[in-house]
Structure formats: structure tokens, C-alpha cells
mmCIF file of C-alpha atoms and ligand atoms in Angstrom:
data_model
loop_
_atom_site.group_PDB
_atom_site.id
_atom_site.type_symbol
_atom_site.label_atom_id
_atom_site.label_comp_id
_atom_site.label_asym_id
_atom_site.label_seq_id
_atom_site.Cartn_x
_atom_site.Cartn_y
_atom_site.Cartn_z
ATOM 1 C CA UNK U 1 20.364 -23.044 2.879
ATOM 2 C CA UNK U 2 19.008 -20.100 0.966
ATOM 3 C CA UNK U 3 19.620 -16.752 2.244
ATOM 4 C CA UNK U 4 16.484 -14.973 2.182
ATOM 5 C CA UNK U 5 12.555 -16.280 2.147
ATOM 6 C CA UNK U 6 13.381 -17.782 5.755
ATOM 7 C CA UNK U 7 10.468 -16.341 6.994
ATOM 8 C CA UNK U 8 7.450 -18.662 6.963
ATOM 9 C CA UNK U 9 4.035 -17.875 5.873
ATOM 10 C CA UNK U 10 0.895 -19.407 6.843
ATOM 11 C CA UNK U 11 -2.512 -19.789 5.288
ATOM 12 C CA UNK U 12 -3.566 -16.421 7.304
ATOM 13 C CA UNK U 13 -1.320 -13.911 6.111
ATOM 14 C CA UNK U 14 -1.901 -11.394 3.246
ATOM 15 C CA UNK U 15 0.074 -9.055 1.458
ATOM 16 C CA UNK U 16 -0.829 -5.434 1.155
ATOM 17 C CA UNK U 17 0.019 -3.390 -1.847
ATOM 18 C CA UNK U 18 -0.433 0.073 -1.607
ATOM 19 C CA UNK U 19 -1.102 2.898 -4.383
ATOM 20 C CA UNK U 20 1.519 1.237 -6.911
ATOM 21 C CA UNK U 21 -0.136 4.093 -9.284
ATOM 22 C CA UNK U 22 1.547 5.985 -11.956
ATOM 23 C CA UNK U 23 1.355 9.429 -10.764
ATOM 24 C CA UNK U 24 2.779 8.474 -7.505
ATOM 25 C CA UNK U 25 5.563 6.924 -9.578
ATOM 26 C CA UNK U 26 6.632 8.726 -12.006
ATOM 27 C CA UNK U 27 2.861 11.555 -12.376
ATOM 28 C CA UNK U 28 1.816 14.154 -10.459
ATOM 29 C CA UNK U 29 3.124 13.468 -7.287
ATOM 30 C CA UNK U 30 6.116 10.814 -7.780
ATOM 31 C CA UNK U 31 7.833 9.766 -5.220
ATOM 32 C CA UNK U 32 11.662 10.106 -5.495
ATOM 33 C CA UNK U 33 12.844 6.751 -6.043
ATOM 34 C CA UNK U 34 9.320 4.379 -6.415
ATOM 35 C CA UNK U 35 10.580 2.853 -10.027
ATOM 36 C CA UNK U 36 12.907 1.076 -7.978
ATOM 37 C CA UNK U 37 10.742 -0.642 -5.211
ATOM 38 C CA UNK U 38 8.855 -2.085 -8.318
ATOM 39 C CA UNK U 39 10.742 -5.323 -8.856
ATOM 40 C CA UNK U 40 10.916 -5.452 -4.671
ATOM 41 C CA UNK U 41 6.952 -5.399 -4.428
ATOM 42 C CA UNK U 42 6.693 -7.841 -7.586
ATOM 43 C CA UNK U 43 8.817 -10.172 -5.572
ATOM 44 C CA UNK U 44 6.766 -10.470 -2.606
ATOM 45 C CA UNK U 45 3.676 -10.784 -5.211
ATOM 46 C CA UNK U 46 4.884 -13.537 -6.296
ATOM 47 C CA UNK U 47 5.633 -15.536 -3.166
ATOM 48 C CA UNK U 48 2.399 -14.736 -1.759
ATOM 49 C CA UNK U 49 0.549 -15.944 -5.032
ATOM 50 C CA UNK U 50 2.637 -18.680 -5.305
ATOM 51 C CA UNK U 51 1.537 -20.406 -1.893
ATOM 52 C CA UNK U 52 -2.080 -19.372 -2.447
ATOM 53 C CA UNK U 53 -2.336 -16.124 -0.461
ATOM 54 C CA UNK U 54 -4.346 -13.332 -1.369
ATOM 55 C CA UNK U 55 -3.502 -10.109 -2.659
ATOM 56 C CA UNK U 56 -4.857 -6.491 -1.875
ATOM 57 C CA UNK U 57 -3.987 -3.814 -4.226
ATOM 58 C CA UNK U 58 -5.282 -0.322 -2.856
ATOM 59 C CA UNK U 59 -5.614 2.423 -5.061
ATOM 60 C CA UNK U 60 -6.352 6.506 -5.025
ATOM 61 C CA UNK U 61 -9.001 6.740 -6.984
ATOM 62 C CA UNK U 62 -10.411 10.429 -6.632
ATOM 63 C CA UNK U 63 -13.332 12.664 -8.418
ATOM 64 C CA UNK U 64 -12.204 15.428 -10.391
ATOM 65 C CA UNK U 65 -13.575 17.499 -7.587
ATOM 66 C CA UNK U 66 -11.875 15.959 -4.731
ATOM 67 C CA UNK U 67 -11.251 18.024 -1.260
ATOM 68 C CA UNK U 68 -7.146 17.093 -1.324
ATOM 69 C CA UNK U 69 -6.551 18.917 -4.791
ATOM 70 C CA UNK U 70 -5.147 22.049 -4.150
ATOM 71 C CA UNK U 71 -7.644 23.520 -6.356
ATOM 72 C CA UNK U 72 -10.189 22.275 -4.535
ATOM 73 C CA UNK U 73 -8.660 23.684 -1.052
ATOM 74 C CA UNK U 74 -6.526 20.742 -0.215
ATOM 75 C CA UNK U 75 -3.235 20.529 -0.631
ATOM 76 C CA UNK U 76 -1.591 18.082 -3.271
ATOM 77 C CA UNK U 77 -1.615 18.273 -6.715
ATOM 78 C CA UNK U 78 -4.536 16.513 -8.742
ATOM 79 C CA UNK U 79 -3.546 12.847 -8.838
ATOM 80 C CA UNK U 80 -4.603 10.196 -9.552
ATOM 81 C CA UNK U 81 -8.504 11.008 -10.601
ATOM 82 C CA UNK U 82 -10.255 7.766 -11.551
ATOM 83 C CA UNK U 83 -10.035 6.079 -14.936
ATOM 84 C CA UNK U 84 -6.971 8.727 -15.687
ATOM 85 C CA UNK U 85 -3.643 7.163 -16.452
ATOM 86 C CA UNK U 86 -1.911 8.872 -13.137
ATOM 87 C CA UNK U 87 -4.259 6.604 -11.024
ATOM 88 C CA UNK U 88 -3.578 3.565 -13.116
ATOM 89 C CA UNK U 89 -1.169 0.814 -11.935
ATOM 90 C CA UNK U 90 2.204 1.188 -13.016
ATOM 91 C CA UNK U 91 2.622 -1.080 -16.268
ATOM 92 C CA UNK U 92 5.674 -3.383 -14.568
ATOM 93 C CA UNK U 93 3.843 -3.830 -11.523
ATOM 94 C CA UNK U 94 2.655 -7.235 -11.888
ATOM 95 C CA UNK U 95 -0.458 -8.742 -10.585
ATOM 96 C CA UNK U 96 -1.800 -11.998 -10.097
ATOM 97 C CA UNK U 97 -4.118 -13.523 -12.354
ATOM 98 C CA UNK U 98 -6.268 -14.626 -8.863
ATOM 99 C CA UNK U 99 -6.865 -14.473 -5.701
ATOM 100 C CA UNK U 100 -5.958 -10.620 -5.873
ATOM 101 C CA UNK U 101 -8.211 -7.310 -4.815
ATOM 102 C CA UNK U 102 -8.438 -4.227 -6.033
ATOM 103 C CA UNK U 103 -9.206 -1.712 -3.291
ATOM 104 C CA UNK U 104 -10.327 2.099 -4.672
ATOM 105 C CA UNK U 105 -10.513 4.550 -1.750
ATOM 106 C CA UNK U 106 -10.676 8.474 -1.720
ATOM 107 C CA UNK U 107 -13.795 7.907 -4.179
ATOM 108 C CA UNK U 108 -15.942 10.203 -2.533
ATOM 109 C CA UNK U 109 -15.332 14.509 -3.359
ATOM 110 C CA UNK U 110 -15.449 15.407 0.582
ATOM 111 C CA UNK U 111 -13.205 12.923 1.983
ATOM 112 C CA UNK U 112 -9.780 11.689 2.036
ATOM 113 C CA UNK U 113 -8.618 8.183 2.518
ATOM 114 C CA UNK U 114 -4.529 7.864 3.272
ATOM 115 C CA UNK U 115 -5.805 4.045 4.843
ATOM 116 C CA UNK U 116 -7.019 1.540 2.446
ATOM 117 C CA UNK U 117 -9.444 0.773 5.306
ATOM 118 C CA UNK U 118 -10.960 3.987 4.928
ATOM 119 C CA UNK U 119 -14.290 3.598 3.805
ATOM 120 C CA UNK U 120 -13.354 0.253 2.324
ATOM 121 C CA UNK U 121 -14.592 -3.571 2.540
ATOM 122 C CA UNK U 122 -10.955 -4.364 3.028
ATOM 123 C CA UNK U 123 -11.131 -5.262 6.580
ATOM 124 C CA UNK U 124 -14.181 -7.491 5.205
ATOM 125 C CA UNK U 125 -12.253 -9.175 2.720
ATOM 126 C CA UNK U 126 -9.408 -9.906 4.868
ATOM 127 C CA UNK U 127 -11.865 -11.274 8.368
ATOM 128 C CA UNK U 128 -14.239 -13.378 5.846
ATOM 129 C CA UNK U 129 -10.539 -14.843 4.836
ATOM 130 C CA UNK U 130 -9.131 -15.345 8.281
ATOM 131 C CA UNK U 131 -6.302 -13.383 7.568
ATOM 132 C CA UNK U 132 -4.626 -12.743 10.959
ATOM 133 C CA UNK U 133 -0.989 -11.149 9.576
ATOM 134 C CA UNK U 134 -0.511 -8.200 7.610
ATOM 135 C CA UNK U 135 2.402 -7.381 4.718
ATOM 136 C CA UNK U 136 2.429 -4.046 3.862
ATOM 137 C CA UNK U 137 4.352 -2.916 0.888
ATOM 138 C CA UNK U 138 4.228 0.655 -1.724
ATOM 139 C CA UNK U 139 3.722 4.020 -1.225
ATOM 140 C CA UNK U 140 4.277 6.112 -0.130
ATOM 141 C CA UNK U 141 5.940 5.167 3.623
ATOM 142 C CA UNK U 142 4.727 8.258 5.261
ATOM 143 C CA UNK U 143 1.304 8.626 4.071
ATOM 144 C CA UNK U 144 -0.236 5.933 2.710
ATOM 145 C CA UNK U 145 1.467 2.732 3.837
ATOM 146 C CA UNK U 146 1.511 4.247 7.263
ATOM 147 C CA UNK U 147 -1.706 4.990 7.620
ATOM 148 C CA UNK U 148 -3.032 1.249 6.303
ATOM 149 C CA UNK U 149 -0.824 0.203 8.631
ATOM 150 C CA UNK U 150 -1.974 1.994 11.777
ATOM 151 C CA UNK U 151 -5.584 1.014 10.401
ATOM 152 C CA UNK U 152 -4.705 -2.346 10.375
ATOM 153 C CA UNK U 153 -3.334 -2.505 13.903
ATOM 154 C CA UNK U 154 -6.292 -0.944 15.300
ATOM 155 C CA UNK U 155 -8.230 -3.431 13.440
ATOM 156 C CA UNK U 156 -6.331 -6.105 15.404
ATOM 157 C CA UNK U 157 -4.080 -7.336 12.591
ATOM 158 C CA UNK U 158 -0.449 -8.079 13.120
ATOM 159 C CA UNK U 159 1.438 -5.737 10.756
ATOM 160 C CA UNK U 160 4.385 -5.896 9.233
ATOM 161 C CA UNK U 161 6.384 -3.667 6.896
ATOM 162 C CA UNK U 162 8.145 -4.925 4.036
ATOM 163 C CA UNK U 163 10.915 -2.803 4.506
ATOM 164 C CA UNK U 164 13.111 -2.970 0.825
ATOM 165 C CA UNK U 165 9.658 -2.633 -0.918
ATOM 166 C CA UNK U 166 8.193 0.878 0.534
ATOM 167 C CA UNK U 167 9.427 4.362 -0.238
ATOM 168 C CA UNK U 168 8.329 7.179 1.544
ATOM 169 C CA UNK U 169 7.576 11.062 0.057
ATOM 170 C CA UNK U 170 9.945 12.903 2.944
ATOM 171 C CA UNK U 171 8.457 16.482 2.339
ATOM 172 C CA UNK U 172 10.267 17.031 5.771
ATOM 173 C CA UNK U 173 12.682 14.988 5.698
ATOM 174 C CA UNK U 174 12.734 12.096 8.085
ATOM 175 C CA UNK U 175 9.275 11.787 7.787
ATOM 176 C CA UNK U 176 9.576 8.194 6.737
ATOM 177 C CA UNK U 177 11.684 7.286 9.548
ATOM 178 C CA UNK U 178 9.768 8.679 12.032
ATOM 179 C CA UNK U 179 6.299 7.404 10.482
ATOM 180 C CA UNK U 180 8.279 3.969 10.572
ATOM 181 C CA UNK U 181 9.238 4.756 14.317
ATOM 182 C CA UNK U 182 5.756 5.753 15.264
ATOM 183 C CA UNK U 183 4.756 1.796 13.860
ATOM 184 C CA UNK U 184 7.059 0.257 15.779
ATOM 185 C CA UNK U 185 5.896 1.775 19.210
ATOM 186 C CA UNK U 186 2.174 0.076 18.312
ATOM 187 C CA UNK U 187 4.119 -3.387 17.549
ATOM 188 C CA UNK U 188 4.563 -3.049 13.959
ATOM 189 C CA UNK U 189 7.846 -5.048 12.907
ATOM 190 C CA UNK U 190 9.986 -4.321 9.911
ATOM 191 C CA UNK U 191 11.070 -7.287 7.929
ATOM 192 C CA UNK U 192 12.633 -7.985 4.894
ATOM 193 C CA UNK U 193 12.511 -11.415 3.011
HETATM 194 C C1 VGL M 201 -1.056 9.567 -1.061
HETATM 195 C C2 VGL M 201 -0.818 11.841 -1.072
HETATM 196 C C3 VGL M 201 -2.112 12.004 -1.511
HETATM 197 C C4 VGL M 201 -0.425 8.222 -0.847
HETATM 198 C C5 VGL M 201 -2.356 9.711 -1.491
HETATM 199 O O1 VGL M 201 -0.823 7.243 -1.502
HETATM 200 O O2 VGL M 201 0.509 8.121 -0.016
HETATM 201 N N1 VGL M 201 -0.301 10.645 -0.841
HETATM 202 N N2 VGL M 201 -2.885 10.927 -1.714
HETATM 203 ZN ZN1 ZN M 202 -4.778 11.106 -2.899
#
């Protein structure tokens, strides 16, 4: 009996892969410690794409001018500004040859996106594929991923957190804990596999 990959997956489940982008790696607003949740999120890649299942990668993907550059009046760094190298995948993150989506969101200069349902055809993709259960891996833990997630639950899906794949940002620290606490009250379960 093999320790891990107990958990069974079905023909409606997806995985969710969430800003695996340079800057937020090792750019203008790396997260402490995302290198090493590479190999964890390649993992999971590849036992979705092995049995079939699809893929979502979401990206940042912002105008020069966007609203959350602190130039701009917002308050983060500029990242990850399309077709730059900060919002390009990092180069060890592997992705499938098919069955995979790219998802760009913060696109427009007014408005943010932390959810890659956010002005998205994510939630599109995944009904028109029957997907009913949710894998959410990346970054970063308290922004991103837990914002897709809440999305997601609101949307109805089942969610569940990849636990040794997501890092979080911590600017307060226990942010990531508590953003994982506030997913659990809405029925979000942690799992690793
Ligand atoms: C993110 C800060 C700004 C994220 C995106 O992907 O978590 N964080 N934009
Ligand atoms: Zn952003």
C-alpha cells in the first residue's frame, strides 16, 4: 500500500493553479519560500494530467497603468505587467501539453482581481466541464489562493486546499493561517496527497 495518492479523483475534479509567476517567486513581490512549493504543485500537475483532468493556470496579468501599483495609488509594487518576465510562469513550473487553461485576470487598469473568477470565463470553463471539486494550489495563501477559493465556494464548488503546495505572503503574520481558518468555516478542507 502506497503512502500517499490515497485520495481518489473522479472525472469532475480540477486542479487550480494559481499565479505560479516569476515576480511572485523570486520578482517584485516574491513570496518568502515559493521556489520550494514548485516541485509540490508540479506533482499534483501531473496526477491530474495523468488521469485526464483539466488544468487551470491563473495568472496576474496587469497594464502598466494598473490601480494596485503603488504608483498608480494602490499599494504593491508593479508586478507582474503583461508580456513582462515578472508575470511569466516560473521556468520549472511545468505544464501540461493539454487539457490545461491559462486564466489572465487583473487585465483591466481600474480593477483588481485577487480571484481567478474575477472577471474571468473560469467558472465557464469549469460548469461546461462538469467539474464539481476544486484543488487549489500557488500563491500566494492569503491573497490569491484565498480569494479563488472563497470565489469558488460561492460559486458552489467543493474546494479544497492543497496544503504542501501553497505559500502564503504573511505581511502580518498569521495571515495565512487565519485566511486558511476563515476557508474552513465555509467548508473548505485542507488535504494533502
Ligand atoms: C497577488 C498581490 C497582488 C497574488 C496578486 O497573486 O496573491 N498578490 N496581486
Ligand atoms: Zn496583482
Amino acid at each position: 500500500m502506497e503512502a500517499k495518492s490515497r485520495f481518489v479523483l473522479t472525472s469532475k475534479d480540477a486542479l487550480v493553479v494559481v499565479d505560479m509567476q516569476n515576480d511572485f517567486i523570486s520578482g517584485a513581490l516574491a513570496v518568502s519560500g515559493a521556489e520550494e512549493i514548485i516541485d509540490k504543485v508540479n506533482r499534483y500537475t501531473r496526477i491530474f494530467a495523468d488521469k485526464g483532468l483539466p488544468v487551470f493556470f491563473t495568472r496576474d496579468w496587469h497594464p502598466e497603468e494598473h490601480i494596485s501599483f503603488k504608483e498608480n495609488g494602490g499599494v504593491w509594487p508593479k508586478h507582474c505587467v503583461a508580456g513582462s518576465w515578472g508575470a511569466r510562469f516560473h521556468d520549472k513550473l511545468f505544464i501540461p501539453a493539454d487539457n490545461r487553461f491559462v486564466i489572465s485576470k487583473g487585465t483591466s487598469p481600474d480593477f483588481d482581481a485577487y480571484s481567478g473568477f474575477q472577471g474571468t470565463v473560469l467558472d465557464q470553463l469549469l460548469k461546461e466541464r462538469g467539474v464539481k471539486r476544486l484543488f487549489i494550489s500557488g500563491i500566494a495563501t492569503d491573497y490569491c489562493v484565498k480569494h479563488t477559493a472563497f470565489g469558488a465556494v460561492n460559486l458552489g464548488y467543493q474546494v479544497f486546499i492543497l496544503l504542501d503546495a501553497v505559500k502564503g505572503v504573511d505581511l502580518s503574520p498569521g495571515d495565512s493561517h487565519r485566511a486558511l481558518e476563515f476557508l474552513y468555516s465555509l467548508g473548505v478542507v485542507g488535504v494533502e496527497f
